[in-house]
Coordinates of C-alpha atoms in Angstrom, one line a residue:
M1 CA 9.1 6.3 -34.6
E2 CA 9.8 6.5 -30.9
E3 CA 6.7 4.4 -30.1
A4 CA 7.8 1.8 -32.7
L5 CA 11.2 1.6 -31.0
K6 CA 9.6 1.2 -27.6
A7 CA 7.4 -1.5 -29.0
A8 CA 10.4 -3.3 -30.5
D9 CA 12.3 -3.1 -27.3
R10 CA 9.3 -4.5 -25.4
A11 CA 8.9 -7.3 -27.9
A12 CA 12.6 -8.2 -27.5
D13 CA 12.1 -8.3 -23.8
L14 CA 9.0 -10.5 -24.1
T15 CA 10.8 -12.9 -26.5
R16 CA 13.6 -13.3 -24.0
Q17 CA 11.1 -14.3 -21.4
L18 CA 9.9 -17.3 -23.4
L19 CA 12.7 -19.2 -21.9
A20 CA 11.7 -18.3 -18.3
F21 CA 10.0 -21.6 -17.7
G22 CA 12.9 -23.7 -18.9
R23 CA 15.6 -22.2 -16.7
R24 CA 15.9 -19.7 -13.9
Q25 CA 17.3 -16.5 -15.2
V26 CA 19.0 -13.6 -13.4
M27 CA 16.1 -11.3 -12.9
E28 CA 16.6 -7.5 -13.2
M29 CA 14.6 -6.6 -10.1
K30 CA 13.6 -3.0 -9.8
I31 CA 10.8 -1.1 -8.0
F32 CA 7.8 -0.3 -10.2
D33 CA 4.3 1.0 -10.1
L34 CA 2.4 -2.0 -11.5
N35 CA -0.3 0.4 -12.9
E36 CA 2.3 2.0 -15.1
I37 CA 3.5 -1.3 -16.5
L38 CA -0.1 -2.2 -17.3
Q39 CA -0.9 1.2 -18.9
N40 CA 2.2 0.9 -21.1
M41 CA 0.9 -2.5 -22.3
N42 CA -2.6 -1.3 -23.0
K43 CA -2.3 -0.7 -26.8
M44 CA -0.5 -4.0 -27.4
L45 CA -3.1 -6.0 -25.4
T46 CA -6.0 -4.3 -27.2
R47 CA -4.5 -5.4 -30.5
I48 CA -4.0 -9.0 -29.3
L49 CA -7.5 -9.3 -28.0
G50 CA -9.2 -8.0 -31.2
E51 CA -12.5 -6.2 -31.6
D52 CA -14.8 -8.8 -30.1
I53 CA -13.4 -8.6 -26.5
E54 CA -14.2 -5.5 -24.4
V55 CA -11.3 -4.5 -22.1
K56 CA -12.0 -2.8 -18.7
N57 CA -9.1 -1.6 -16.6
I58 CA -9.8 -0.9 -12.9
F59 CA -6.6 0.4 -11.4
A60 CA -6.3 1.3 -7.7
E61 CA -5.3 4.7 -6.7
N62 CA -2.2 5.0 -4.5
L63 CA -1.1 1.5 -5.5
G64 CA 1.8 0.1 -3.5
R65 CA 5.1 -0.5 -5.3
V66 CA 6.5 -3.9 -6.1
K67 CA 9.9 -5.2 -6.9
V68 CA 9.8 -7.1 -10.2
D69 CA 11.6 -7.7 -13.5
Q70 CA 9.6 -5.5 -15.9
G71 CA 10.1 -7.8 -18.9
Q72 CA 9.0 -10.9 -17.0
M73 CA 6.0 -9.1 -15.4
E74 CA 4.9 -8.1 -18.9
Q75 CA 5.3 -11.7 -19.9
V76 CA 3.0 -12.7 -17.0
V77 CA 0.3 -10.2 -18.1
L78 CA 0.6 -11.2 -21.8
N79 CA 0.3 -14.9 -21.1
L80 CA -2.8 -14.4 -18.9
V81 CA -4.4 -12.1 -21.5
V82 CA -3.8 -14.6 -24.3
N83 CA -5.2 -17.4 -22.2
A84 CA -8.3 -15.3 -21.5
R85 CA -8.7 -14.5 -25.2
D86 CA -8.5 -18.1 -26.1
A87 CA -11.3 -18.9 -23.5
M88 CA -13.6 -16.4 -25.3
P89 CA -13.7 -17.4 -29.0
N90 CA -17.0 -15.7 -29.4
G91 CA -16.0 -12.5 -27.6
G92 CA -16.6 -11.3 -24.1
K93 CA -15.1 -9.1 -21.4
L94 CA -11.6 -8.9 -20.0
I95 CA -11.2 -7.1 -16.7
I96 CA -7.7 -6.2 -15.4
E97 CA -7.7 -4.9 -11.8
T98 CA -5.1 -3.8 -9.2
A99 CA -5.6 -3.3 -5.5
N100 CA -3.7 -3.0 -2.2
V101 CA -4.5 -6.0 0.0
E102 CA -3.5 -7.3 3.5
L103 CA -3.2 -11.0 4.2
D104 CA -3.4 -12.2 7.8
E105 CA -2.1 -15.3 9.6
V106 CA -5.3 -17.2 9.1
Y107 CA -5.1 -16.7 5.3
A108 CA -1.4 -17.6 5.3
R109 CA -2.0 -20.9 7.3
N110 CA -4.5 -22.0 4.7
H111 CA -2.4 -21.1 1.7
I112 CA 0.9 -22.9 1.4
A113 CA 4.0 -20.6 1.1
V114 CA 2.0 -17.4 1.7
K115 CA 3.4 -15.0 4.4
P116 CA 1.2 -12.6 6.2
G117 CA 1.7 -9.0 5.2
R118 CA 0.8 -6.2 2.7
Y119 CA 0.6 -7.1 -1.0
V120 CA -0.3 -5.6 -4.3
M121 CA -2.9 -7.7 -6.1
L122 CA -3.2 -8.0 -9.9
S123 CA -6.3 -9.9 -11.2
V124 CA -7.1 -10.8 -14.7
T125 CA -10.7 -12.0 -15.3
D126 CA -12.4 -13.3 -18.4
T127 CA -16.1 -14.1 -19.1
G128 CA -15.2 -17.2 -21.1
R129 CA -16.0 -20.9 -20.7
G130 CA -14.5 -21.4 -17.3
M131 CA -12.9 -24.5 -16.0
T132 CA -13.9 -27.7 -14.2
P133 CA -12.2 -28.4 -10.8
E134 CA -10.2 -31.1 -12.5
I135 CA -8.8 -28.7 -15.1
R136 CA -8.3 -25.9 -12.6
D137 CA -6.2 -28.2 -10.4
R138 CA -3.8 -28.9 -13.2
V139 CA -3.7 -25.5 -14.9
F140 CA -0.1 -24.7 -13.8
E141 CA 1.3 -28.1 -14.8
P142 CA 4.0 -27.9 -17.5
F143 CA 2.8 -29.1 -20.9
F144 CA -0.8 -29.4 -19.7
T145 CA -3.2 -27.8 -22.2
T146 CA -6.9 -28.1 -23.2
K147 CA -6.2 -26.6 -26.7
E148 CA -6.2 -28.5 -29.9
K149 CA -2.9 -30.1 -31.0
G150 CA -0.6 -27.5 -32.5
K151 CA -2.5 -24.6 -30.9
G152 CA -0.9 -24.5 -27.5
T153 CA 2.4 -25.6 -25.8
G154 CA 1.0 -26.0 -22.3
L155 CA 3.8 -23.7 -21.1
G156 CA 2.0 -20.4 -20.9
L157 CA 0.5 -20.7 -17.4
S158 CA 3.5 -22.7 -16.1
T159 CA 5.7 -19.7 -17.2
V160 CA 3.3 -17.4 -15.3
Y161 CA 3.6 -19.5 -12.2
G162 CA 7.4 -19.7 -12.3
I163 CA 7.8 -15.9 -12.8
V164 CA 5.4 -15.1 -10.0
K165 CA 7.1 -17.4 -7.6
Q166 CA 10.6 -16.1 -8.6
S167 CA 9.3 -12.6 -7.9
G168 CA 8.4 -13.6 -4.3
G169 CA 4.7 -13.7 -5.1
N170 CA 1.8 -16.1 -5.2
I171 CA -0.9 -16.9 -7.7
W172 CA -4.5 -18.1 -7.2
V173 CA -7.1 -19.2 -9.7
Y174 CA -10.9 -19.2 -9.4
S175 CA -13.1 -20.6 -12.1
E176 CA -16.6 -22.0 -12.6
P177 CA -17.7 -23.7 -15.8
G178 CA -19.7 -21.3 -17.9
H179 CA -18.9 -18.3 -15.6
G180 CA -15.3 -17.4 -16.6
T181 CA -12.0 -17.4 -14.8
T182 CA -10.1 -15.1 -12.5
F183 CA -6.3 -15.3 -11.9
K184 CA -5.1 -13.3 -8.9
I185 CA -1.4 -12.5 -8.3
Y186 CA -0.2 -11.3 -5.0
L187 CA 3.2 -9.5 -5.0
P188 CA 4.8 -8.1 -1.8
R189 CA 4.7 -4.4 -1.3
V190 CA 8.1 -2.8 -1.0
D191 CA 7.0 0.8 -0.2
Q192 CA 6.6 -0.1 3.5
P193 CA 7.8 -2.9 5.8
L194 CA 5.7 -6.1 5.7
E195 CA 4.0 -6.4 9.1
I196 CA 2.6 -9.6 10.6
L197 CA -1.2 -9.1 10.7
Q198 CA -2.6 -10.9 13.7
E199 CA -5.8 -12.9 13.8
N200 CA -7.5 -10.1 15.8
G201 CA -7.0 -7.7 13.0
V202 CA -4.6 -4.9 11.9
N203 CA -6.1 -2.1 13.9
G204 CA -7.0 -3.5 17.2
E205 CA -9.7 -6.0 18.2
V206 CA -12.1 -7.4 15.6
P207 CA -15.7 -7.0 16.8
R208 CA -17.5 -10.1 18.0
G209 CA -21.2 -11.1 18.0
N210 CA -23.7 -13.7 19.1
E211 CA -26.1 -13.8 16.1
T212 CA -26.8 -16.8 13.9
V213 CA -25.3 -17.0 10.4
L214 CA -26.1 -19.4 7.5
V215 CA -23.1 -19.9 5.2
V216 CA -23.7 -21.4 1.7
E217 CA -20.5 -22.2 -0.1
D218 CA -19.8 -25.1 -2.5
E219 CA -16.1 -25.2 -1.9
E220 CA -15.6 -27.4 1.2
S221 CA -12.3 -25.8 2.4
V222 CA -13.7 -22.3 2.2
L223 CA -16.9 -23.4 3.9
K224 CA -15.0 -25.0 6.8
I225 CA -12.8 -22.0 7.5
T226 CA -15.6 -19.5 7.2
V227 CA -17.7 -21.4 9.7
R228 CA -14.6 -21.7 12.0
I229 CA -13.9 -18.0 11.9
L230 CA -17.5 -17.1 12.7
E231 CA -17.7 -19.5 15.6
K232 CA -14.4 -18.2 17.0
Q233 CA -15.9 -14.7 17.0
G234 CA -18.9 -15.9 19.0
Y235 CA -21.5 -16.4 16.3
T236 CA -23.6 -19.5 15.8
A237 CA -22.8 -20.6 12.2
F238 CA -24.4 -23.3 10.0
G239 CA -22.6 -24.3 6.9
V240 CA -24.1 -26.0 3.8
S241 CA -22.7 -26.6 0.3
R242 CA -25.9 -26.8 -1.8
W243 CA -28.9 -24.6 -2.4
D244 CA -31.5 -27.3 -1.4
E245 CA -29.7 -27.9 1.9
A246 CA -29.8 -24.2 2.5
L247 CA -33.5 -24.0 1.9
K248 CA -34.1 -27.0 4.2
L249 CA -32.0 -25.6 7.0
F250 CA -33.5 -22.1 6.7
K251 CA -37.0 -23.5 7.0
Q252 CA -35.9 -25.3 10.2
K253 CA -34.1 -22.2 11.7
K254 CA -35.9 -19.4 9.9
E255 CA -36.7 -17.4 13.1
K256 CA -33.1 -17.6 14.3
I257 CA -31.0 -16.7 11.2
H258 CA -29.9 -13.1 11.2
L259 CA -27.5 -13.2 8.2
V260 CA -27.0 -15.3 5.1
L261 CA -23.4 -15.4 3.7
V262 CA -23.8 -17.0 0.2
D263 CA -21.5 -17.6 -2.8
V264 CA -22.6 -15.8 -5.9
V265 CA -22.1 -18.9 -8.1
L266 CA -23.5 -22.2 -6.8
P267 CA -24.2 -25.4 -8.7
E268 CA -27.7 -25.4 -10.2
M269 CA -28.8 -22.2 -8.6
N270 CA -26.9 -18.9 -8.1
G271 CA -26.7 -17.0 -4.9
P272 CA -29.1 -14.1 -5.7
K273 CA -31.8 -16.6 -6.8
L274 CA -31.4 -18.6 -3.6
V275 CA -31.8 -15.4 -1.6
E276 CA -35.1 -14.8 -3.4
K277 CA -36.4 -18.2 -2.4
L278 CA -35.3 -17.7 1.2
R279 CA -37.1 -14.3 1.3
E280 CA -40.3 -16.1 0.2
I281 CA -40.0 -18.0 3.5
R282 CA -39.1 -15.0 5.7
Q283 CA -38.0 -11.4 5.2
G284 CA -35.7 -9.4 7.4
F285 CA -32.4 -11.2 7.4
K286 CA -29.2 -9.6 6.1
V287 CA -27.2 -10.9 3.1
I288 CA -23.5 -10.9 2.2
Y289 CA -22.6 -12.2 -1.3
M290 CA -19.1 -13.7 -1.7
S291 CA -17.1 -14.8 -4.8
G292 CA -13.7 -15.5 -6.0
Y293 CA -14.4 -13.2 -8.9
T294 CA -14.0 -9.5 -8.1
E295 CA -17.0 -7.2 -7.3
D296 CA -16.7 -5.3 -10.5
T297 CA -16.7 -8.6 -12.5
V298 CA -19.8 -10.0 -10.9
V299 CA -21.6 -6.7 -11.3
L300 CA -20.5 -6.2 -14.9
N301 CA -21.6 -9.8 -15.8
G302 CA -25.0 -9.1 -14.3
A303 CA -24.6 -11.8 -11.6
L304 CA -25.1 -9.3 -8.9
E305 CA -26.9 -5.9 -8.6
K306 CA -24.7 -2.9 -7.9
G307 CA -24.9 -1.9 -4.3
A308 CA -25.3 -5.5 -3.0
T309 CA -23.0 -6.2 0.0
F310 CA -20.0 -8.1 -1.4
L311 CA -17.0 -10.0 0.1
Q312 CA -14.3 -11.1 -2.2
K313 CA -12.6 -14.4 -1.8
P314 CA -10.0 -15.2 -0.6
F315 CA -10.7 -13.1 2.5
T316 CA -8.8 -12.7 5.7
F317 CA -10.0 -13.4 9.3
G318 CA -10.3 -9.7 10.0
G319 CA -11.9 -8.9 6.7
L320 CA -14.7 -11.5 7.2
A321 CA -15.3 -10.7 10.8
K322 CA -15.5 -6.9 10.2
K323 CA -17.8 -7.2 7.2
V324 CA -20.2 -9.5 9.1
R325 CA -20.4 -7.1 12.1
K326 CA -20.8 -4.1 9.9
V327 CA -23.7 -5.6 7.9
L328 CA -25.4 -6.9 11.1
D329 CA -25.2 -3.4 12.7
S330 CA -26.5 -1.6 9.6

């Protein structure tokens, strides 16, 4: 009976949030452990998803606290989970993760309205159909939907966006057709003061280098900033957006390239397959795989072997520079 009453109360809270998109409400902001909110929703989410979708929860230990309206945060999670379910009509995997993250000034400059500091990240990933860039760019627009008439209002993700922004957070989406979708939400941590994280890192100077790095990334903005960061740290960096361009450049510079930084998912050929082809030309270079999906997601989906060196996008200046130096020194 007690559980039924809790479920009824939660349902009432969620119903109230259906109006969140239409008008700004007075939010009952309190400090919560996001892991606890997610754990309390677990049974309800399992029922919504059905038997054909496997759920995996990966919750960070010692997760920072966030200041949110519990009912509205539950609405955010519910909408994202329903969206993921609808993207997997034949079943699949849903991965819900939490993590403590630090965003620096470089990241903030390249993402409008994001402030440097310490955040709690919530990510919801599905292994569904994925989205084209055209759909991805419109996904938060009110009344935009790809569902059949009568099966979607087009307000679900708009509501998510509105609640996250009202909570002082930001949301980011990464998707590739045929490879699923990841939504990442960043909420400010309130258990410690937000610090400005300088370009040269949180804990002192970021190590530099003079090696040569080949960057293979199909998203132009990410490619440019990655090359710029590496060059600023003293490296020689070559950036290409296609696998065939990478092969051509590698053949020309094969004796000089010390590290290949490659996206896991590329048009026509994935990152691991490209690395295989590069190693047919020459062995001995180091590899870092990067993706907008989380590491657990790409491993669970079989896109990457467990133990491969991984860098999750979006990354910070310090995060990239330290990872590159660590791999080159290993």
